[in-house]
Amino acid sequence: MAFEGLTERLQKAMTNLRRKGKVSESDLRQTMREIRLALLEADVNFTVVKDFVKTVRDRALGAKVLDGLNPAQQIVKIVDEELTKTMGETAVPLNKSAKIPTIIMMAGLQGAGKTTTVGKLALKLKNEQNARPLMIAADVYRPAAIQQLQQVGDQIDVPVFQLGTDVDPVEIVRQGLAEAEANHNDYVFIDTAGRLQIDEQLMDELANIKALAHPDEILLVIDAMTGQNAVNTAQGFDDKLDITGVVLTKLDGDTRGGAALSIRAVTGKPIKFIGQGEKMTDLDVFHPDRMSNRILG
Ligand code: GDP
């Protein structure tokens, strides 16, 4: 289960605190030490942990929480609020273009869940807004990538534009956008190539696609299971592409929590959606407050 270890350890820290009728500064220090270790063990970025712990401690001391009623309860509330803030405070909606089509470019490492997420998002827009999306298959390197997108398209009844694997991805996108224009599609998804790790050539290709398509949204798909690496990946993509948002996938797995808690704080870019399963309907809007509740258990 996601966040299992983190939840357990945070609850333990809180229970220890609640046991004390009166909370001294040294008790608070002890609790913050436990929270710090819990977060570090969950693979949360070191600087994020440091800032988080300092903010919670300063707030607790500043508000004279320790002298008031139910200090433990107050501290739990502060932890909840600060976790929420660390993850971005409120949900951030998908960008939308003033005139159709809204162009959404998807990026990410191979296996992160890009193609699956394109389908999930297209289906969501179809179901919720009666949208008429077009999906462009611009991953010409991974064997069977186009076929996979085509299968997703068939499953959710959304058309796929493709020119096989022998055409330059930028050219595929150019023609795909023309097709969307001709058919009055209101959303276009560009499924780009991934690699096992970030490399110069991949980044240049993505930058070229961005320059041509002027996407309204560049969503980076990140596998939550990859912890700190997820954060480094996000930073790398953001430096080159200036992404507009993140989709965090595989939150149905036993991720420790590091990616969910670090990405926003490190990159400044919002997590917009979370993937919670392999089915086309397993995509949800990311709500920082709900995620904080889930983490605190
Ligand atoms: P891509 O290489 O980035 O396009 O990744 P794919 O879309 O092919 O996904 C890789 C694998 O991850 C597939 O087996 C997907 O079914 C799976 N996957 C994607 N998103 C999720 C998710 O949110 N939860 C789970 N459990 N699996 C996912």
mmCIF file of C-alpha atoms and ligand atoms in Angstrom:
data_model
loop_
_atom_site.group_PDB
_atom_site.id
_atom_site.type_symbol
_atom_site.label_atom_id
_atom_site.label_comp_id
_atom_site.label_asym_id
_atom_site.label_seq_id
_atom_site.Cartn_x
_atom_site.Cartn_y
_atom_site.Cartn_z
ATOM 1 C CA MET A 1 0.000 0.000 0.000
ATOM 2 C CA ALA A 2 1.249 3.524 -0.783
ATOM 3 C CA PHE A 3 2.851 5.492 2.060
ATOM 4 C CA GLU A 4 2.508 2.539 4.424
ATOM 5 C CA GLY A 5 5.800 3.020 6.255
ATOM 6 C CA LEU A 6 5.473 6.800 6.335
ATOM 7 C CA THR A 7 1.930 6.702 7.677
ATOM 8 C CA GLU A 8 2.876 4.209 10.339
ATOM 9 C CA ARG A 9 5.831 6.251 11.512
ATOM 10 C CA LEU A 10 4.006 9.569 11.510
ATOM 11 C CA GLN A 11 1.154 8.036 13.477
ATOM 12 C CA LYS A 12 3.617 6.626 15.958
ATOM 13 C CA ALA A 13 5.235 10.050 16.414
ATOM 14 C CA MET A 14 1.804 11.590 16.985
ATOM 15 C CA THR A 15 0.714 8.867 19.395
ATOM 16 C CA ASN A 16 3.861 9.344 21.448
ATOM 17 C CA LEU A 17 3.078 13.049 21.581
ATOM 18 C CA ARG A 18 -0.572 12.556 22.516
ATOM 19 C CA ARG A 19 0.441 10.343 25.430
ATOM 20 C CA LYS A 20 1.927 13.357 27.136
ATOM 21 C CA GLY A 21 -0.607 15.622 28.802
ATOM 22 C CA LYS A 22 1.707 18.553 28.669
ATOM 23 C CA VAL A 23 4.133 18.967 25.778
ATOM 24 C CA SER A 24 7.511 20.488 26.569
ATOM 25 C CA GLU A 25 9.872 22.038 24.056
ATOM 26 C CA SER A 26 12.012 18.969 24.378
ATOM 27 C CA ASP A 27 8.994 16.735 23.590
ATOM 28 C CA LEU A 28 8.351 18.830 20.507
ATOM 29 C CA ARG A 29 11.988 18.483 19.511
ATOM 30 C CA GLN A 30 11.732 14.717 19.905
ATOM 31 C CA THR A 31 8.549 14.593 17.803
ATOM 32 C CA MET A 32 10.138 16.668 15.067
ATOM 33 C CA ARG A 33 13.117 14.330 15.079
ATOM 34 C CA GLU A 34 10.782 11.385 14.543
ATOM 35 C CA ILE A 35 8.920 13.180 11.754
ATOM 36 C CA ARG A 36 12.197 14.142 10.110
ATOM 37 C CA LEU A 37 13.401 10.539 10.109
ATOM 38 C CA ALA A 38 10.040 9.281 8.842
ATOM 39 C CA LEU A 39 10.158 11.704 5.905
ATOM 40 C CA LEU A 40 13.778 10.950 5.062
ATOM 41 C CA GLU A 41 13.081 7.231 5.139
ATOM 42 C CA ALA A 42 10.153 7.802 2.786
ATOM 43 C CA ASP A 43 12.723 9.254 0.376
ATOM 44 C CA VAL A 44 11.553 12.850 0.628
ATOM 45 C CA ASN A 45 14.108 15.357 -0.630
ATOM 46 C CA PHE A 46 16.507 16.460 2.126
ATOM 47 C CA THR A 47 15.946 20.206 1.700
ATOM 48 C CA VAL A 48 12.181 19.721 1.615
ATOM 49 C CA VAL A 49 12.385 17.777 4.893
ATOM 50 C CA LYS A 50 14.581 20.419 6.499
ATOM 51 C CA ASP A 51 12.248 23.275 5.525
ATOM 52 C CA PHE A 52 9.175 21.308 6.538
ATOM 53 C CA VAL A 53 10.472 20.446 10.002
ATOM 54 C CA LYS A 54 11.625 24.016 10.629
ATOM 55 C CA THR A 55 8.272 25.484 9.567
ATOM 56 C CA VAL A 56 6.255 23.117 11.748
ATOM 57 C CA ARG A 57 8.499 23.734 14.757
ATOM 58 C CA ASP A 58 8.462 27.530 14.289
ATOM 59 C CA ARG A 59 4.696 27.568 13.926
ATOM 60 C CA ALA A 60 4.189 25.421 17.026
ATOM 61 C CA LEU A 61 6.515 27.573 19.119
ATOM 62 C CA GLY A 62 5.336 30.878 17.646
ATOM 63 C CA ALA A 63 1.665 30.177 18.262
ATOM 64 C CA LYS A 64 2.410 29.146 21.832
ATOM 65 C CA VAL A 65 0.742 25.837 21.037
ATOM 66 C CA LEU A 66 2.583 24.151 23.882
ATOM 67 C CA ASP A 67 0.901 26.396 26.485
ATOM 68 C CA GLY A 68 -2.579 25.961 25.042
ATOM 69 C CA LEU A 69 -5.231 23.265 25.141
ATOM 70 C CA ASN A 70 -4.575 19.988 23.346
ATOM 71 C CA PRO A 71 -1.047 20.764 22.168
ATOM 72 C CA ALA A 72 -0.697 17.370 20.496
ATOM 73 C CA GLN A 73 -3.854 17.914 18.470
ATOM 74 C CA GLN A 74 -2.685 21.384 17.445
ATOM 75 C CA ILE A 75 0.637 20.008 16.271
ATOM 76 C CA VAL A 76 -1.077 17.298 14.220
ATOM 77 C CA LYS A 77 -3.132 20.048 12.586
ATOM 78 C CA ILE A 78 -0.011 22.067 11.774
ATOM 79 C CA VAL A 79 1.673 18.960 10.297
ATOM 80 C CA ASP A 80 -1.408 18.337 8.145
ATOM 81 C CA GLU A 81 -1.520 21.951 6.932
ATOM 82 C CA GLU A 82 2.182 22.047 6.144
ATOM 83 C CA LEU A 83 2.099 18.712 4.291
ATOM 84 C CA THR A 84 -0.742 20.129 2.211
ATOM 85 C CA LYS A 85 1.234 23.310 1.545
ATOM 86 C CA THR A 86 4.346 21.329 0.568
ATOM 87 C CA MET A 87 2.282 19.531 -2.081
ATOM 88 C CA GLY A 88 0.864 22.765 -3.491
ATOM 89 C CA GLU A 89 -2.124 23.646 -1.296
ATOM 90 C CA THR A 90 -4.901 23.369 -3.895
ATOM 91 C CA ALA A 91 -5.694 21.366 -7.016
ATOM 92 C CA VAL A 92 -4.492 22.974 -10.255
ATOM 93 C CA PRO A 93 -6.699 22.412 -13.309
ATOM 94 C CA LEU A 94 -5.525 21.534 -16.790
ATOM 95 C CA ASN A 95 -4.601 24.569 -18.893
ATOM 96 C CA LYS A 96 -7.073 25.370 -21.615
ATOM 97 C CA SER A 97 -6.493 27.343 -24.774
ATOM 98 C CA ALA A 98 -8.842 30.239 -25.635
ATOM 99 C CA LYS A 99 -9.306 28.745 -29.084
ATOM 100 C CA ILE A 100 -9.344 25.093 -30.024
ATOM 101 C CA PRO A 101 -7.444 22.905 -29.959
ATOM 102 C CA THR A 102 -5.855 22.843 -26.534
ATOM 103 C CA ILE A 103 -2.519 21.141 -27.125
ATOM 104 C CA ILE A 104 -1.186 18.850 -24.427
ATOM 105 C CA MET A 105 2.304 17.471 -24.821
ATOM 106 C CA MET A 106 3.225 14.469 -22.709
ATOM 107 C CA ALA A 107 6.800 13.739 -21.687
ATOM 108 C CA GLY A 108 8.503 11.271 -19.393
ATOM 109 C CA LEU A 109 10.883 8.366 -19.121
ATOM 110 C CA GLN A 110 10.042 5.039 -20.705
ATOM 111 C CA GLY A 111 7.716 2.977 -18.551
ATOM 112 C CA ALA A 112 6.539 5.943 -16.458
ATOM 113 C CA GLY A 113 3.034 5.516 -17.840
ATOM 114 C CA LYS A 114 2.909 8.173 -20.577
ATOM 115 C CA THR A 115 0.878 6.308 -23.151
ATOM 116 C CA THR A 116 -1.522 4.957 -20.545
ATOM 117 C CA THR A 117 -1.957 8.446 -19.094
ATOM 118 C CA VAL A 118 -2.686 9.988 -22.509
ATOM 119 C CA GLY A 119 -5.575 7.550 -22.830
ATOM 120 C CA LYS A 120 -6.799 8.145 -19.291
ATOM 121 C CA LEU A 121 -6.799 11.918 -19.755
ATOM 122 C CA ALA A 122 -8.454 11.777 -23.166
ATOM 123 C CA LEU A 123 -11.188 9.555 -21.721
ATOM 124 C CA LYS A 124 -11.655 11.881 -18.757
ATOM 125 C CA LEU A 125 -12.112 14.898 -21.038
ATOM 126 C CA LYS A 126 -14.452 12.931 -23.241
ATOM 127 C CA ASN A 127 -16.584 11.825 -20.315
ATOM 128 C CA GLU A 128 -16.598 15.103 -18.411
ATOM 129 C CA GLN A 129 -16.628 17.698 -21.204
ATOM 130 C CA ASN A 130 -17.848 15.772 -24.178
ATOM 131 C CA ALA A 131 -14.453 16.573 -25.690
ATOM 132 C CA ARG A 132 -13.300 15.321 -29.104
ATOM 133 C CA PRO A 133 -9.600 14.645 -28.593
ATOM 134 C CA LEU A 134 -7.015 13.508 -31.114
ATOM 135 C CA MET A 135 -3.938 11.611 -29.978
ATOM 136 C CA ILE A 136 -0.713 11.955 -31.961
ATOM 137 C CA ALA A 137 1.721 9.029 -31.907
ATOM 138 C CA ALA A 138 5.132 10.707 -31.894
ATOM 139 C CA ASP A 139 7.126 7.936 -30.224
ATOM 140 C CA VAL A 140 8.869 6.360 -33.205
ATOM 141 C CA TYR A 141 11.617 4.570 -31.273
ATOM 142 C CA ARG A 142 10.072 2.199 -28.802
ATOM 143 C CA PRO A 143 8.954 -0.967 -30.508
ATOM 144 C CA ALA A 144 5.171 -1.213 -30.554
ATOM 145 C CA ALA A 145 4.627 2.240 -29.022
ATOM 146 C CA ILE A 146 2.364 3.330 -31.858
ATOM 147 C CA GLN A 147 0.472 0.074 -31.693
ATOM 148 C CA GLN A 148 0.017 0.534 -27.961
ATOM 149 C CA LEU A 149 -1.435 4.021 -28.413
ATOM 150 C CA GLN A 150 -3.670 2.681 -31.173
ATOM 151 C CA GLN A 151 -4.965 -0.008 -28.795
ATOM 152 C CA VAL A 152 -5.668 2.622 -26.160
ATOM 153 C CA GLY A 153 -7.449 4.725 -28.788
ATOM 154 C CA ASP A 154 -9.611 1.778 -29.851
ATOM 155 C CA GLN A 155 -10.454 1.043 -26.234
ATOM 156 C CA ILE A 156 -11.696 4.556 -25.440
ATOM 157 C CA ASP A 157 -12.888 5.357 -28.958
ATOM 158 C CA VAL A 158 -10.509 8.266 -29.569
ATOM 159 C CA PRO A 159 -8.722 8.644 -32.928
ATOM 160 C CA VAL A 160 -4.951 8.303 -33.215
ATOM 161 C CA PHE A 161 -2.860 10.150 -35.782
ATOM 162 C CA GLN A 162 0.223 8.222 -36.847
ATOM 163 C CA LEU A 163 2.683 8.059 -39.709
ATOM 164 C CA GLY A 164 4.558 4.925 -38.713
ATOM 165 C CA THR A 165 8.114 4.892 -37.392
ATOM 166 C CA ASP A 166 10.052 6.202 -40.399
ATOM 167 C CA VAL A 167 8.964 9.836 -40.213
ATOM 168 C CA ASP A 168 10.616 12.467 -38.050
ATOM 169 C CA PRO A 169 8.547 13.056 -34.868
ATOM 170 C CA VAL A 170 8.431 16.828 -35.439
ATOM 171 C CA GLU A 171 6.950 16.215 -38.894
ATOM 172 C CA ILE A 172 4.433 13.775 -37.420
ATOM 173 C CA VAL A 173 3.337 16.438 -34.957
ATOM 174 C CA ARG A 174 3.094 19.065 -37.707
ATOM 175 C CA GLN A 175 0.805 16.875 -39.776
ATOM 176 C CA GLY A 176 -1.128 15.704 -36.728
ATOM 177 C CA LEU A 177 -1.910 19.285 -35.755
ATOM 178 C CA ALA A 178 -3.102 20.012 -39.299
ATOM 179 C CA GLU A 179 -5.376 16.984 -39.058
ATOM 180 C CA ALA A 180 -6.767 18.224 -35.731
ATOM 181 C CA GLU A 181 -7.417 21.638 -37.280
ATOM 182 C CA ALA A 182 -9.247 20.077 -40.221
ATOM 183 C CA ASN A 183 -11.362 17.878 -37.938
ATOM 184 C CA HIS A 184 -12.033 20.565 -35.312
ATOM 185 C CA ASN A 185 -10.675 18.439 -32.495
ATOM 186 C CA ASP A 186 -10.785 20.433 -29.263
ATOM 187 C CA TYR A 187 -7.886 18.645 -27.574
ATOM 188 C CA VAL A 188 -4.693 17.247 -29.025
ATOM 189 C CA PHE A 189 -2.416 14.945 -27.077
ATOM 190 C CA ILE A 190 1.140 14.433 -28.239
ATOM 191 C CA ASP A 191 2.566 11.127 -27.020
ATOM 192 C CA THR A 192 6.327 11.598 -27.204
ATOM 193 C CA ALA A 193 9.205 9.162 -26.929
ATOM 194 C CA GLY A 194 10.752 8.233 -23.605
ATOM 195 C CA ARG A 195 14.164 6.827 -22.772
ATOM 196 C CA LEU A 196 15.434 4.793 -19.875
ATOM 197 C CA GLN A 197 17.181 7.910 -18.701
ATOM 198 C CA ILE A 198 17.348 11.536 -19.732
ATOM 199 C CA ASP A 199 19.635 12.070 -22.698
ATOM 200 C CA GLU A 200 20.547 15.044 -24.826
ATOM 201 C CA GLN A 201 19.008 13.713 -28.028
ATOM 202 C CA LEU A 202 15.645 13.002 -26.382
ATOM 203 C CA MET A 203 15.593 16.446 -24.815
ATOM 204 C CA ASP A 204 16.460 18.155 -28.095
ATOM 205 C CA GLU A 205 13.675 16.284 -29.847
ATOM 206 C CA LEU A 206 11.175 17.272 -27.188
ATOM 207 C CA ALA A 207 12.348 20.878 -27.352
ATOM 208 C CA ASN A 208 11.843 20.816 -31.136
ATOM 209 C CA ILE A 209 8.320 19.428 -30.758
ATOM 210 C CA LYS A 210 7.565 22.096 -28.177
ATOM 211 C CA ALA A 211 8.885 24.843 -30.482
ATOM 212 C CA LEU A 212 6.643 23.652 -33.297
ATOM 213 C CA ALA A 213 3.469 22.869 -31.355
ATOM 214 C CA HIS A 214 3.449 25.665 -28.739
ATOM 215 C CA PRO A 215 1.633 23.378 -26.314
ATOM 216 C CA ASP A 216 -0.752 24.887 -23.745
ATOM 217 C CA GLU A 217 0.292 22.200 -21.343
ATOM 218 C CA ILE A 218 3.454 20.114 -21.015
ATOM 219 C CA LEU A 219 2.701 17.295 -18.624
ATOM 220 C CA LEU A 220 5.566 15.289 -17.264
ATOM 221 C CA VAL A 221 4.562 11.744 -16.357
ATOM 222 C CA ILE A 222 6.489 10.477 -13.371
ATOM 223 C CA ASP A 223 6.494 7.047 -11.763
ATOM 224 C CA ALA A 224 5.895 7.578 -8.039
ATOM 225 C CA MET A 225 7.744 4.359 -7.270
ATOM 226 C CA THR A 226 11.072 5.939 -8.253
ATOM 227 C CA GLY A 227 11.360 8.267 -5.228
ATOM 228 C CA GLN A 228 14.314 10.668 -5.310
ATOM 229 C CA ASN A 229 15.044 9.699 -8.903
ATOM 230 C CA ALA A 230 11.600 10.965 -9.800
ATOM 231 C CA VAL A 231 12.519 14.338 -8.423
ATOM 232 C CA ASN A 232 15.813 14.452 -10.328
ATOM 233 C CA THR A 233 13.992 13.425 -13.497
ATOM 234 C CA ALA A 234 11.395 16.140 -12.985
ATOM 235 C CA GLN A 235 14.119 18.727 -12.463
ATOM 236 C CA GLY A 236 15.930 17.603 -15.622
ATOM 237 C CA PHE A 237 12.825 17.772 -17.815
ATOM 238 C CA ASP A 238 11.752 21.073 -16.310
ATOM 239 C CA ASP A 239 15.144 22.704 -16.910
ATOM 240 C CA LYS A 240 14.939 21.867 -20.589
ATOM 241 C CA LEU A 241 11.203 22.102 -21.316
ATOM 242 C CA ASP A 242 9.717 24.363 -18.647
ATOM 243 C CA ILE A 243 6.928 21.906 -17.943
ATOM 244 C CA THR A 244 3.504 23.120 -16.799
ATOM 245 C CA GLY A 245 2.520 20.170 -14.629
ATOM 246 C CA VAL A 246 3.172 16.642 -13.450
ATOM 247 C CA VAL A 247 1.164 13.438 -13.512
ATOM 248 C CA LEU A 248 2.292 11.084 -10.776
ATOM 249 C CA THR A 249 1.558 7.469 -11.687
ATOM 250 C CA LYS A 250 1.444 4.165 -9.826
ATOM 251 C CA LEU A 251 0.166 5.611 -6.559
ATOM 252 C CA ASP A 252 -1.746 2.349 -6.216
ATOM 253 C CA GLY A 253 1.620 0.641 -5.682
ATOM 254 C CA ASP A 254 3.697 0.643 -2.536
ATOM 255 C CA THR A 255 5.433 3.959 -3.126
ATOM 256 C CA ARG A 256 7.085 5.390 -0.043
ATOM 257 C CA GLY A 257 5.928 8.949 -0.660
ATOM 258 C CA GLY A 258 9.112 10.788 -1.580
ATOM 259 C CA ALA A 259 8.024 11.814 -5.055
ATOM 260 C CA ALA A 260 4.563 13.031 -4.033
ATOM 261 C CA LEU A 261 6.011 15.134 -1.247
ATOM 262 C CA SER A 262 9.062 16.530 -3.033
ATOM 263 C CA ILE A 263 8.174 17.296 -6.635
ATOM 264 C CA ARG A 264 6.162 20.447 -6.081
ATOM 265 C CA ALA A 265 8.579 21.905 -3.566
ATOM 266 C CA VAL A 266 11.677 21.130 -5.644
ATOM 267 C CA THR A 267 10.437 22.088 -9.127
ATOM 268 C CA GLY A 268 7.707 24.591 -8.242
ATOM 269 C CA LYS A 269 5.471 22.804 -10.752
ATOM 270 C CA PRO A 270 2.085 21.425 -9.700
ATOM 271 C CA ILE A 271 1.117 17.781 -9.639
ATOM 272 C CA LYS A 272 -2.154 17.942 -11.581
ATOM 273 C CA PHE A 273 -3.232 14.299 -11.735
ATOM 274 C CA ILE A 274 -2.435 10.987 -10.106
ATOM 275 C CA GLY A 275 -2.580 7.551 -11.695
ATOM 276 C CA GLN A 276 -3.949 4.892 -9.407
ATOM 277 C CA GLY A 277 -4.151 1.777 -11.517
ATOM 278 C CA GLU A 278 -3.803 0.322 -14.990
ATOM 279 C CA LYS A 279 -7.405 0.825 -16.095
ATOM 280 C CA MET A 280 -8.373 3.772 -18.276
ATOM 281 C CA THR A 281 -10.559 5.177 -15.492
ATOM 282 C CA ASP A 282 -7.799 5.054 -12.864
ATOM 283 C CA LEU A 283 -6.854 8.741 -13.033
ATOM 284 C CA ASP A 284 -7.750 11.380 -10.461
ATOM 285 C CA VAL A 285 -7.265 15.086 -9.959
ATOM 286 C CA PHE A 286 -4.526 15.667 -7.399
ATOM 287 C CA HIS A 287 -5.803 17.318 -4.228
ATOM 288 C CA PRO A 288 -2.949 18.177 -1.837
ATOM 289 C CA ASP A 289 -5.240 18.221 1.225
ATOM 290 C CA ARG A 290 -6.663 14.792 0.462
ATOM 291 C CA MET A 291 -3.182 13.437 -0.139
ATOM 292 C CA SER A 292 -2.047 14.821 3.195
ATOM 293 C CA ASN A 293 -4.975 13.067 4.902
ATOM 294 C CA ARG A 294 -4.053 9.877 3.140
ATOM 295 C CA ILE A 295 -0.434 10.161 4.237
ATOM 296 C CA LEU A 296 -1.371 10.893 7.840
ATOM 297 C CA GLY A 297 -3.759 7.950 7.740
HETATM 298 P P1 GDP B 1 5.272 4.760 -21.209
HETATM 299 O O1 GDP B 1 6.468 3.970 -21.629
HETATM 300 O O2 GDP B 1 5.664 5.933 -20.346
HETATM 301 O O3 GDP B 1 4.377 5.153 -22.316
HETATM 302 O O4 GDP B 1 4.461 3.824 -20.188
HETATM 303 P P2 GDP B 1 3.150 2.949 -20.405
HETATM 304 O O5 GDP B 1 1.973 3.834 -20.559
HETATM 305 O O6 GDP B 1 3.412 1.930 -21.443
HETATM 306 O O7 GDP B 1 3.040 2.273 -18.977
HETATM 307 C C1 GDP B 1 4.012 1.359 -18.479
HETATM 308 C C2 GDP B 1 3.334 0.364 -17.561
HETATM 309 O O8 GDP B 1 2.873 1.027 -16.383
HETATM 310 C C3 GDP B 1 2.104 -0.293 -18.173
HETATM 311 O O9 GDP B 1 2.095 -1.643 -17.799
HETATM 312 C C4 GDP B 1 0.934 0.454 -17.531
HETATM 313 O O10 GDP B 1 -0.216 -0.335 -17.439
HETATM 314 C C5 GDP B 1 1.503 0.756 -16.171
HETATM 315 N N1 GDP B 1 0.869 1.926 -15.528
HETATM 316 C C6 GDP B 1 0.718 3.182 -15.998
HETATM 317 N N2 GDP B 1 0.118 3.975 -15.089
HETATM 318 C C7 GDP B 1 -0.119 3.208 -13.994
HETATM 319 C C8 GDP B 1 -0.705 3.447 -12.707
HETATM 320 O O11 GDP B 1 -1.133 4.535 -12.347
HETATM 321 N N3 GDP B 1 -0.758 2.360 -11.855
HETATM 322 C C9 GDP B 1 -0.271 1.131 -12.207
HETATM 323 N N4 GDP B 1 -0.366 0.151 -11.314
HETATM 324 N N5 GDP B 1 0.292 0.892 -13.398
HETATM 325 C C10 GDP B 1 0.358 1.898 -14.279
#
